[in-house]
Coordinates of C-alpha atoms in Angstrom, one line a residue:
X31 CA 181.4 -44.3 -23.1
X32 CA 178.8 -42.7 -20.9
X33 CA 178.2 -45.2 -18.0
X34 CA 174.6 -45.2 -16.5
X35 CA 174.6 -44.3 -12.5
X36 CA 175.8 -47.2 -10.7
X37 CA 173.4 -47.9 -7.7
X38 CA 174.7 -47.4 -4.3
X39 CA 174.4 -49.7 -1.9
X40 CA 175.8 -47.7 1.4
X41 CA 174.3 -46.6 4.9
X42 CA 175.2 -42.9 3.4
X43 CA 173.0 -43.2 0.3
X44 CA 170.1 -44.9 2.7
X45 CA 170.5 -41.6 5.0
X46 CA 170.6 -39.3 1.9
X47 CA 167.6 -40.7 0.2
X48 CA 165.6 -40.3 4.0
X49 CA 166.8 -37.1 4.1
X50 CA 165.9 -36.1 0.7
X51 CA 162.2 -37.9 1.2
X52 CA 161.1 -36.2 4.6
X53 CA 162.2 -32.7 2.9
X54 CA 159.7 -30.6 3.9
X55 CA 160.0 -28.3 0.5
X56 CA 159.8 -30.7 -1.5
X57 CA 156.7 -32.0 0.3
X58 CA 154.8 -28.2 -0.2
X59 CA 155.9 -28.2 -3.8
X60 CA 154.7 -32.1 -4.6
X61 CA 151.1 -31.5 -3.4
X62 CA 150.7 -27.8 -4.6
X63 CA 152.0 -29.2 -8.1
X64 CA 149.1 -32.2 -8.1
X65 CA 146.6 -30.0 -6.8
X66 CA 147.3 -27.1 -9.7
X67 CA 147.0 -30.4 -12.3
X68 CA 143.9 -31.2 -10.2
X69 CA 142.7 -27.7 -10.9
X70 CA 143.3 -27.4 -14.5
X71 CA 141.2 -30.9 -14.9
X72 CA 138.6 -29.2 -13.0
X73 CA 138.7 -26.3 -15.4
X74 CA 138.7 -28.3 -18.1
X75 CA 136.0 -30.8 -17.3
X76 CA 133.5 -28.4 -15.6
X77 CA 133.5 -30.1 -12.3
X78 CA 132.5 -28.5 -9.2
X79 CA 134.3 -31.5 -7.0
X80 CA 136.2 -34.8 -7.6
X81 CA 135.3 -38.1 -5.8
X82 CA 138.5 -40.2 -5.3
X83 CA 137.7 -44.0 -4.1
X84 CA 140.8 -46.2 -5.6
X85 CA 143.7 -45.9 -3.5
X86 CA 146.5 -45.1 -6.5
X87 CA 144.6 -41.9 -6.7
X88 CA 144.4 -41.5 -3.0
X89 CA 148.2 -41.8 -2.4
X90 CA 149.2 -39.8 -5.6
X91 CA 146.8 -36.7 -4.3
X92 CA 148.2 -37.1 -0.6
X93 CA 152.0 -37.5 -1.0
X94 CA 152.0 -41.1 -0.6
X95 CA 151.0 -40.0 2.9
X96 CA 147.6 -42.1 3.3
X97 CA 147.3 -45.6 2.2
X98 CA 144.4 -47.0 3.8
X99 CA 143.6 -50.2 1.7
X100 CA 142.6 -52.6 4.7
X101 CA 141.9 -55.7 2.3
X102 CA 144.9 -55.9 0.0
X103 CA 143.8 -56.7 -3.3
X104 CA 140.7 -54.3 -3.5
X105 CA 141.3 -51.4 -5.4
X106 CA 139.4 -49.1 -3.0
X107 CA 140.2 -47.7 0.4
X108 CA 138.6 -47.3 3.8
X109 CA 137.9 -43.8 3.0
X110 CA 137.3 -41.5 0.1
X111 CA 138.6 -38.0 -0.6
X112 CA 136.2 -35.0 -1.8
X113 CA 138.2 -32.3 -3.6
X114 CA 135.8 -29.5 -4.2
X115 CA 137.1 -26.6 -6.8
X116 CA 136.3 -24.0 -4.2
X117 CA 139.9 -25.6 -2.5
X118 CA 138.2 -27.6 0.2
X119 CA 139.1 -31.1 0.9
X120 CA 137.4 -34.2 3.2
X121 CA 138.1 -37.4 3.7
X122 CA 134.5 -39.5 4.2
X123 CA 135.3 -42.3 6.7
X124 CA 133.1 -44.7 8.3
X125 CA 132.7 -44.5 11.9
X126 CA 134.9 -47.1 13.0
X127 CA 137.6 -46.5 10.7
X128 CA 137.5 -42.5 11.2
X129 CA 139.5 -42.3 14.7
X130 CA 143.0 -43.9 13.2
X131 CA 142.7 -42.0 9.8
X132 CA 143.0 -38.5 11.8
X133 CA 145.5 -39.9 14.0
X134 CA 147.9 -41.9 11.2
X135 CA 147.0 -40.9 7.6
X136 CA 145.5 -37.6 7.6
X137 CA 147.8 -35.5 10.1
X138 CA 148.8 -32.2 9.1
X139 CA 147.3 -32.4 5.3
X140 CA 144.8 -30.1 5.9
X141 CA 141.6 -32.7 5.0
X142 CA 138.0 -32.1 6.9
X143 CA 136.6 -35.5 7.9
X144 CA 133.3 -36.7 7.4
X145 CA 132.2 -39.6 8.9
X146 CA 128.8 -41.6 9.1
X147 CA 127.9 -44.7 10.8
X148 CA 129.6 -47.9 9.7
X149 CA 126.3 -48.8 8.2
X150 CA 125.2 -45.8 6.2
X151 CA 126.0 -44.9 3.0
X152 CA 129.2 -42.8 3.3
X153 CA 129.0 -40.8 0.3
X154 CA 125.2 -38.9 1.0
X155 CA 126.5 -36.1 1.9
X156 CA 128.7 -35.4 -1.4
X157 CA 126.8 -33.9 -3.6
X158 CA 125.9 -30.8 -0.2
X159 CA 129.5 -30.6 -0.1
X160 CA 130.1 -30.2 -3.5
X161 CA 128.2 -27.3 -3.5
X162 CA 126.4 -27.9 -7.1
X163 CA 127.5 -28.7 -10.2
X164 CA 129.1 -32.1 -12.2
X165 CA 131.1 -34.2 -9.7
X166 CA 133.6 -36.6 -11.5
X167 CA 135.0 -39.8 -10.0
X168 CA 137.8 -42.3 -10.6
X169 CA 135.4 -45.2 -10.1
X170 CA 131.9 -45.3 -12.0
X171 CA 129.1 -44.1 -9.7
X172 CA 125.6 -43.3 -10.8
X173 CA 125.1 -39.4 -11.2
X174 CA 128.6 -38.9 -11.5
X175 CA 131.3 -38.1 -14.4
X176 CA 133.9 -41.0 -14.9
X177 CA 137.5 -39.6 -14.8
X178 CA 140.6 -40.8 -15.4
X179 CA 143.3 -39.2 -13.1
X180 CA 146.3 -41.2 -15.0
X181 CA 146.0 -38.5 -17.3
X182 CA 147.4 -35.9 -14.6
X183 CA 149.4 -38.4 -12.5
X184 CA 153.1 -37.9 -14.6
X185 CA 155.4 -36.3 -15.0
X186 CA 156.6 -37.4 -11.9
X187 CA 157.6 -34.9 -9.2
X188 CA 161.0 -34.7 -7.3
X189 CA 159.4 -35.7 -4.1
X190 CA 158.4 -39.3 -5.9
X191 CA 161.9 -39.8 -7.3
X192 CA 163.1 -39.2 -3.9
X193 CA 160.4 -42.3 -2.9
X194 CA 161.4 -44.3 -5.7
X195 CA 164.9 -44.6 -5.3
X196 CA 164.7 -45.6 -1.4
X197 CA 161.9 -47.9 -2.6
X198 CA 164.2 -49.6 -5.1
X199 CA 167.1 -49.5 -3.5
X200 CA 165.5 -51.5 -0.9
X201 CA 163.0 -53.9 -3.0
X202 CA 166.5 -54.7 -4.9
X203 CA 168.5 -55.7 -2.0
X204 CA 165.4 -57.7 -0.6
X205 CA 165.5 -59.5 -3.9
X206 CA 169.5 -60.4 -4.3
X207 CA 169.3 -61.8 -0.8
X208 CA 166.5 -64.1 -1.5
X209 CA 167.9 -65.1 -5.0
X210 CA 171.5 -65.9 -3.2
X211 CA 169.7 -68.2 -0.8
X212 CA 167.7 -70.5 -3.1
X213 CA 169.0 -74.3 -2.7
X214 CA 167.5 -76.9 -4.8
X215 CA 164.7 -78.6 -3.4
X216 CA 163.2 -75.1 -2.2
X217 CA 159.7 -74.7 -3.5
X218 CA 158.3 -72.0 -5.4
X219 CA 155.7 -71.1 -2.5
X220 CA 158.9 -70.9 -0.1
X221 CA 160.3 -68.1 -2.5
X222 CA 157.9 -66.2 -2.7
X223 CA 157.3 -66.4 1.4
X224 CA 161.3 -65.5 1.4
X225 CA 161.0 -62.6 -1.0
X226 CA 158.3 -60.9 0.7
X227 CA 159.0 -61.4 4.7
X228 CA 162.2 -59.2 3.3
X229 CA 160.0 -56.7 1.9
X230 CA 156.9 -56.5 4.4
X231 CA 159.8 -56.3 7.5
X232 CA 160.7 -52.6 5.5
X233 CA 157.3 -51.8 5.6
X234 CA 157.3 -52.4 1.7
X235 CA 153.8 -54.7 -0.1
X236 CA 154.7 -57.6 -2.9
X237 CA 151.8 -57.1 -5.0
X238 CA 153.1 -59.5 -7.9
X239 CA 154.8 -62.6 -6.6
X240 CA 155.7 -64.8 -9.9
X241 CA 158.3 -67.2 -8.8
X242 CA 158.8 -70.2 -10.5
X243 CA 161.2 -73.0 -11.5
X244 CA 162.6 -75.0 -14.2
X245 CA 160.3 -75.7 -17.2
X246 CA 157.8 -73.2 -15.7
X247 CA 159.8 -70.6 -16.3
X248 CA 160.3 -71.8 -19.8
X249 CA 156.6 -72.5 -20.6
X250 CA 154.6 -69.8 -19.2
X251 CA 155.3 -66.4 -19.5
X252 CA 153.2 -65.2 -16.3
X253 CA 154.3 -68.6 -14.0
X254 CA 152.6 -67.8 -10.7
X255 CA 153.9 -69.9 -8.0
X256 CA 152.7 -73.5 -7.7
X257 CA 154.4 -75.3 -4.9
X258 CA 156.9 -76.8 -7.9
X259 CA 160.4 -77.8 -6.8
X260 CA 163.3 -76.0 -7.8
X261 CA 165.8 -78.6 -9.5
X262 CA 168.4 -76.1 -11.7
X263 CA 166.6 -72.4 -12.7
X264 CA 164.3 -70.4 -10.3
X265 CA 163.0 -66.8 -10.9
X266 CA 161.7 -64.1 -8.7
X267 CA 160.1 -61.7 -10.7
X268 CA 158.1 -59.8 -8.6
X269 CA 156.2 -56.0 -8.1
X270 CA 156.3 -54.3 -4.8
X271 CA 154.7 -51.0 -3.4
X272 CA 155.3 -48.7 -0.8
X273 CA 153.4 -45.1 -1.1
X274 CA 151.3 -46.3 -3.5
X275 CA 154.5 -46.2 -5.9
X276 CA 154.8 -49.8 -8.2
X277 CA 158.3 -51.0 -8.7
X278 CA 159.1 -54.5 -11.0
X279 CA 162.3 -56.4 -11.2
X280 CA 163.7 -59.9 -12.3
X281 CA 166.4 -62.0 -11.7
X282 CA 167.1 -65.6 -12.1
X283 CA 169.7 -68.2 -10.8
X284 CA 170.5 -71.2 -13.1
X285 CA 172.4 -74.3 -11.0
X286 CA 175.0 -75.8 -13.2
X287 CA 176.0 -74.4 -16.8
X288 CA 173.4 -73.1 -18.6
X289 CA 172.2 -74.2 -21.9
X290 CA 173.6 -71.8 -24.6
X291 CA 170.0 -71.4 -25.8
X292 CA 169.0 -69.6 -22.5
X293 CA 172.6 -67.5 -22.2
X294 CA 172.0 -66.1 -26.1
X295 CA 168.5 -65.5 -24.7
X296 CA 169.7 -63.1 -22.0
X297 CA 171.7 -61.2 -23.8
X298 CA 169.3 -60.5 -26.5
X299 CA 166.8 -59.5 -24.0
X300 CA 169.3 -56.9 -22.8
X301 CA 169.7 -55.5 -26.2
X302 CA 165.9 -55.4 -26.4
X303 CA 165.9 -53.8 -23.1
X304 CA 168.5 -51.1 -24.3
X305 CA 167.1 -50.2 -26.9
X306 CA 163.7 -49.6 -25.5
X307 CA 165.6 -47.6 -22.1
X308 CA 167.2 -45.7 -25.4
X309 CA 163.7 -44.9 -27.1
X310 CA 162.4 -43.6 -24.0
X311 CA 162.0 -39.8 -24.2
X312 CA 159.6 -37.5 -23.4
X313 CA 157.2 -37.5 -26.3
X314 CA 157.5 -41.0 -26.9
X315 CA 154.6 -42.6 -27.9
X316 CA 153.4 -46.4 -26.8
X317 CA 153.2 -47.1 -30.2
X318 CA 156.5 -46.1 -31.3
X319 CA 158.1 -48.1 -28.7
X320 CA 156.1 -51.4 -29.5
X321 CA 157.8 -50.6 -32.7
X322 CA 161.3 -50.3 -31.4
X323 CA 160.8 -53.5 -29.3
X324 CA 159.7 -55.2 -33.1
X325 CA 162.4 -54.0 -34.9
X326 CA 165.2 -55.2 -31.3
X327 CA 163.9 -58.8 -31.3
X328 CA 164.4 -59.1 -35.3
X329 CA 167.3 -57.6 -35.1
X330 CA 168.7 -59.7 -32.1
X331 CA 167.6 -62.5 -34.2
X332 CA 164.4 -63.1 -32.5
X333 CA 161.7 -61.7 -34.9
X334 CA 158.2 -61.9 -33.6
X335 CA 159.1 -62.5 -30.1
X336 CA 157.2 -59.3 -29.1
X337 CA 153.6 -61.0 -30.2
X338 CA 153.8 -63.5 -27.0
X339 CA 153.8 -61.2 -24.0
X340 CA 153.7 -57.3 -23.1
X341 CA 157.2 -55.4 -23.5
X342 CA 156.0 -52.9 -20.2
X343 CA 155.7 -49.5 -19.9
X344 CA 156.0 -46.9 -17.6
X345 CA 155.2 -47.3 -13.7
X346 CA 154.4 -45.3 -10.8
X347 CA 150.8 -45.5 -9.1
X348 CA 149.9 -48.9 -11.0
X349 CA 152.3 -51.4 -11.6
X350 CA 152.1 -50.7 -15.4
X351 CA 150.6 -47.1 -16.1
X352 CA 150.1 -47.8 -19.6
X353 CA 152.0 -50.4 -21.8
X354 CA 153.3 -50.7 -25.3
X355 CA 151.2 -51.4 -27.8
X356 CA 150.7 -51.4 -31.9
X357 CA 148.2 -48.5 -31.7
X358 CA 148.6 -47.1 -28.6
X359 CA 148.7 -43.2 -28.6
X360 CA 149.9 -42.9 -25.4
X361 CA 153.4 -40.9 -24.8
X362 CA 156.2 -40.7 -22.0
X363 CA 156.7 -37.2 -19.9
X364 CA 159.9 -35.6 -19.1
X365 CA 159.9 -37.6 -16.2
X366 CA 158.8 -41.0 -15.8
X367 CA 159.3 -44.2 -13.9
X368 CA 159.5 -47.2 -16.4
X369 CA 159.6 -51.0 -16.3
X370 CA 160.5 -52.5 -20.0
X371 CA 160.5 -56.7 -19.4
X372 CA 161.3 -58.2 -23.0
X373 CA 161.2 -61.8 -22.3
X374 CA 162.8 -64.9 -24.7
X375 CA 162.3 -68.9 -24.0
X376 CA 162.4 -68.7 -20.6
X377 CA 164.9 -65.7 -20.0
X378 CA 163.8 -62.1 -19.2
X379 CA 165.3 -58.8 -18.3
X380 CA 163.4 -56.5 -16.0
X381 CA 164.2 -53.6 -14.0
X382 CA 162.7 -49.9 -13.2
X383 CA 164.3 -46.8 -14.8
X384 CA 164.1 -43.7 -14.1
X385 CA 163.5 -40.9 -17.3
X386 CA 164.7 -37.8 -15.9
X387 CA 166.0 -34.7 -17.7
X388 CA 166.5 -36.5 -20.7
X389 CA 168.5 -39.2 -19.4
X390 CA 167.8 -42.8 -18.2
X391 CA 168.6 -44.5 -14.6
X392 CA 168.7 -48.0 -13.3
X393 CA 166.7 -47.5 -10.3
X394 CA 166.4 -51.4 -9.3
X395 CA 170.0 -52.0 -11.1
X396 CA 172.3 -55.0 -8.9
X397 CA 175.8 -54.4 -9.6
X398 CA 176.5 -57.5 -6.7
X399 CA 174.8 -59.8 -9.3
X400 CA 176.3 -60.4 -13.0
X401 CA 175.4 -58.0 -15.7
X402 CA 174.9 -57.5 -19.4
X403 CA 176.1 -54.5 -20.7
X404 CA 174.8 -53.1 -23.9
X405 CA 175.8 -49.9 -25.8
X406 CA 173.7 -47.9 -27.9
X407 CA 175.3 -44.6 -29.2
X408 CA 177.6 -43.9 -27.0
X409 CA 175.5 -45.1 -23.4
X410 CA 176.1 -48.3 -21.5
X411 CA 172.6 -49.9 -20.7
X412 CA 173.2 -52.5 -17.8
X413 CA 170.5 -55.4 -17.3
X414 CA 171.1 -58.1 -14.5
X415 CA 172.2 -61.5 -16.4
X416 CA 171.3 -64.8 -14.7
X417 CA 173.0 -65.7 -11.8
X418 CA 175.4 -69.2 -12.6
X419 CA 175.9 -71.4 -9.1
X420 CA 178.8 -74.4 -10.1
X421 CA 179.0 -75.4 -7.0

């Protein structure tokens, strides 16, 4: 059989995956590859500049270097970047916020600032630097051209796999050392404080925090926490981002044996799962892999399962890129990050994967917990089973 990668969990793989991240090659080759994609879609969309405002597209065009989103869940930053086709680039900043971005996010990238009083309108001065023409932006703006930079943001390039394999190494060992210390009588709110102290301390943000307990977990496909008390089963499912890079992942501990009804349900989500991990090649489309996901619940013996929650997708600068649908056209690169989560009557499998060079990797993958392992063709597929405390 041809095993999957088994992740490493060592102070050597940590040092080679810093190593391979602060390469400065691979640096130079990540932002002259997004800014020849950036320069085709000016080509091709007759645009003299591009406005960038959220901060997905802010990250992907600087490396993952600046992430200056002050108020967590707004989808903008503290600054903008203006990326004229002429090959000049600024970063428009207000006043107050301009002296730390020169200092902390914009060092050495080769940005001009801009910067207007706190109180002005910050992006007057765009259309001068523009120097004529159509400007498109990533958020609507009136005068401006929508665009949608998801289009350009995959394949993924080496210097992001380097990120998101130190990223999920260490989101994945945050999140078997919370799961290992749930009790009974430990609310859902405490988990999800456990889960992300762990990740904040690495410098890592929980952006999805859906722990939950018991019948929750049963009921209600997206169970965001509600102080509830954890009695027997508790899940921390949970997204996380550092870089602007999205990783997801899963795991449950059951206290006690666990009905047969929710063991048969894991392992059929982990033949689900395979078979989607199996499906996913470059060229695949989002509609053929809602169909794969179809045709694995009915043939796992759990037909129509996929009409009560999203089956995932592929990840990187969102925490789903795109998902699977009945009609979506959509379609995989050579290399992706994805997150599949095919959930059954309260159990669920979900990791990210890597798609590289035709083959798949278990980024998130927790060999220290137990694990489901499903072949397909000749390739073992592993997926984290639940965790069973007897004692």
């Amino acid at each position: 059989m041809n095993s999957l990668p088994q992740q490493m969990h060592s102070p050597l793989r940590g040092l080679a995956l810093l190593h391979s991240m602060n390469d400065p090659q691979l640096r130079a080759a990540e932002l002259d590859e997004k800014w020849s994609r950036l320069t085709r879609l000016f080509e091709q969309s007759d645009l003299s500049a591009i406005l960038l405002r959220r901060h997905e597209n802010i990250a992907w065009a600087t490396g993952g270097q600046v992430e200056a989103r002050v108020a967590i869940p707004s989808e903008t930053a503290v600054t903008s970047l203006l990326l004229t086709r002429s090959g000049r680039k600024y970063y428009l900043a207000p006043n107050n916020e301009a002296p730390r971005l020169a200092d902390e996010e914009f060092a050495d990238l080769g940005y001009e600032p801009v910067t207007a009083q706190w109180y002005q309108d910050g992006l007057a001065s765009i259309h001068q630097l523009a120097e004529g023409g159509t400007i498109g932006t990533d958020q609507a703006l009136p005068g401006l051209v929508s665009v949608d930079l998801s289009l350009i943001r995959g394949p993924l390039t080496a210097a992001e796999v380097a990120r998101y394999r130190w990223l999920a190494q260490h989101t994945a060992e945050a999140t078997v050392e919370t799961l290992l210390e749930l009790e009974p009588g430990m609310t859902e709110d405490q988990m999800s404080a456990n889960v992300a102290q762990r990740l904040l301390a690495k410098g890592i943000l929980p952006t999805v925090l859906l722990m939950a307990v018991d019948d929750r977990i049963r009921k209600y496909k997206h169970a965001v926490s509600r102080g509830a008390v954890l009695d027997r089963y508790g899940m921390l499912n949970l997204c996380a981002r550092k870089w602007g890079l999205a990783i997801s992942l899963t795991r449950f501990v059951h206290f006690g044996s666990a009905p047969q009804q929710l063991v048969d349900g894991f392992v059929a989500c982990a033949e689900v799962n395979a078979k989607l991990l199996h499906a996913s090649r470059s060229g695949a489309t989002s509609a053929h892999l809602f169909a794969v996901a179809e045709r694995a619940y009915r043939e796992a013996g759990f037909p129509g399962e996929e009409q009560f929650h999203h089956q995932g997708g592929p990840v990187a600068y969102r925490e789903r890129e795109w998902i699977a649908r009945p009609d979506g056209s959509q379609a995989l690169t050579e290399t992706e990050a994805l997150a599949w989560n095919p959930s059954i009557r309260g159990a669920k499998v979900e990791d990210t994967a890597l798609l590289q060079n035709g083959s798949i990797e278990v980024l998130t993958q927790t060999p220290s917990l137990p694990e489901i392992h499903t072949n397909i063709e000749g390739f073992t597929y592993p997926a984290a089973n639940v965790l069973i405390r007897l004692s």
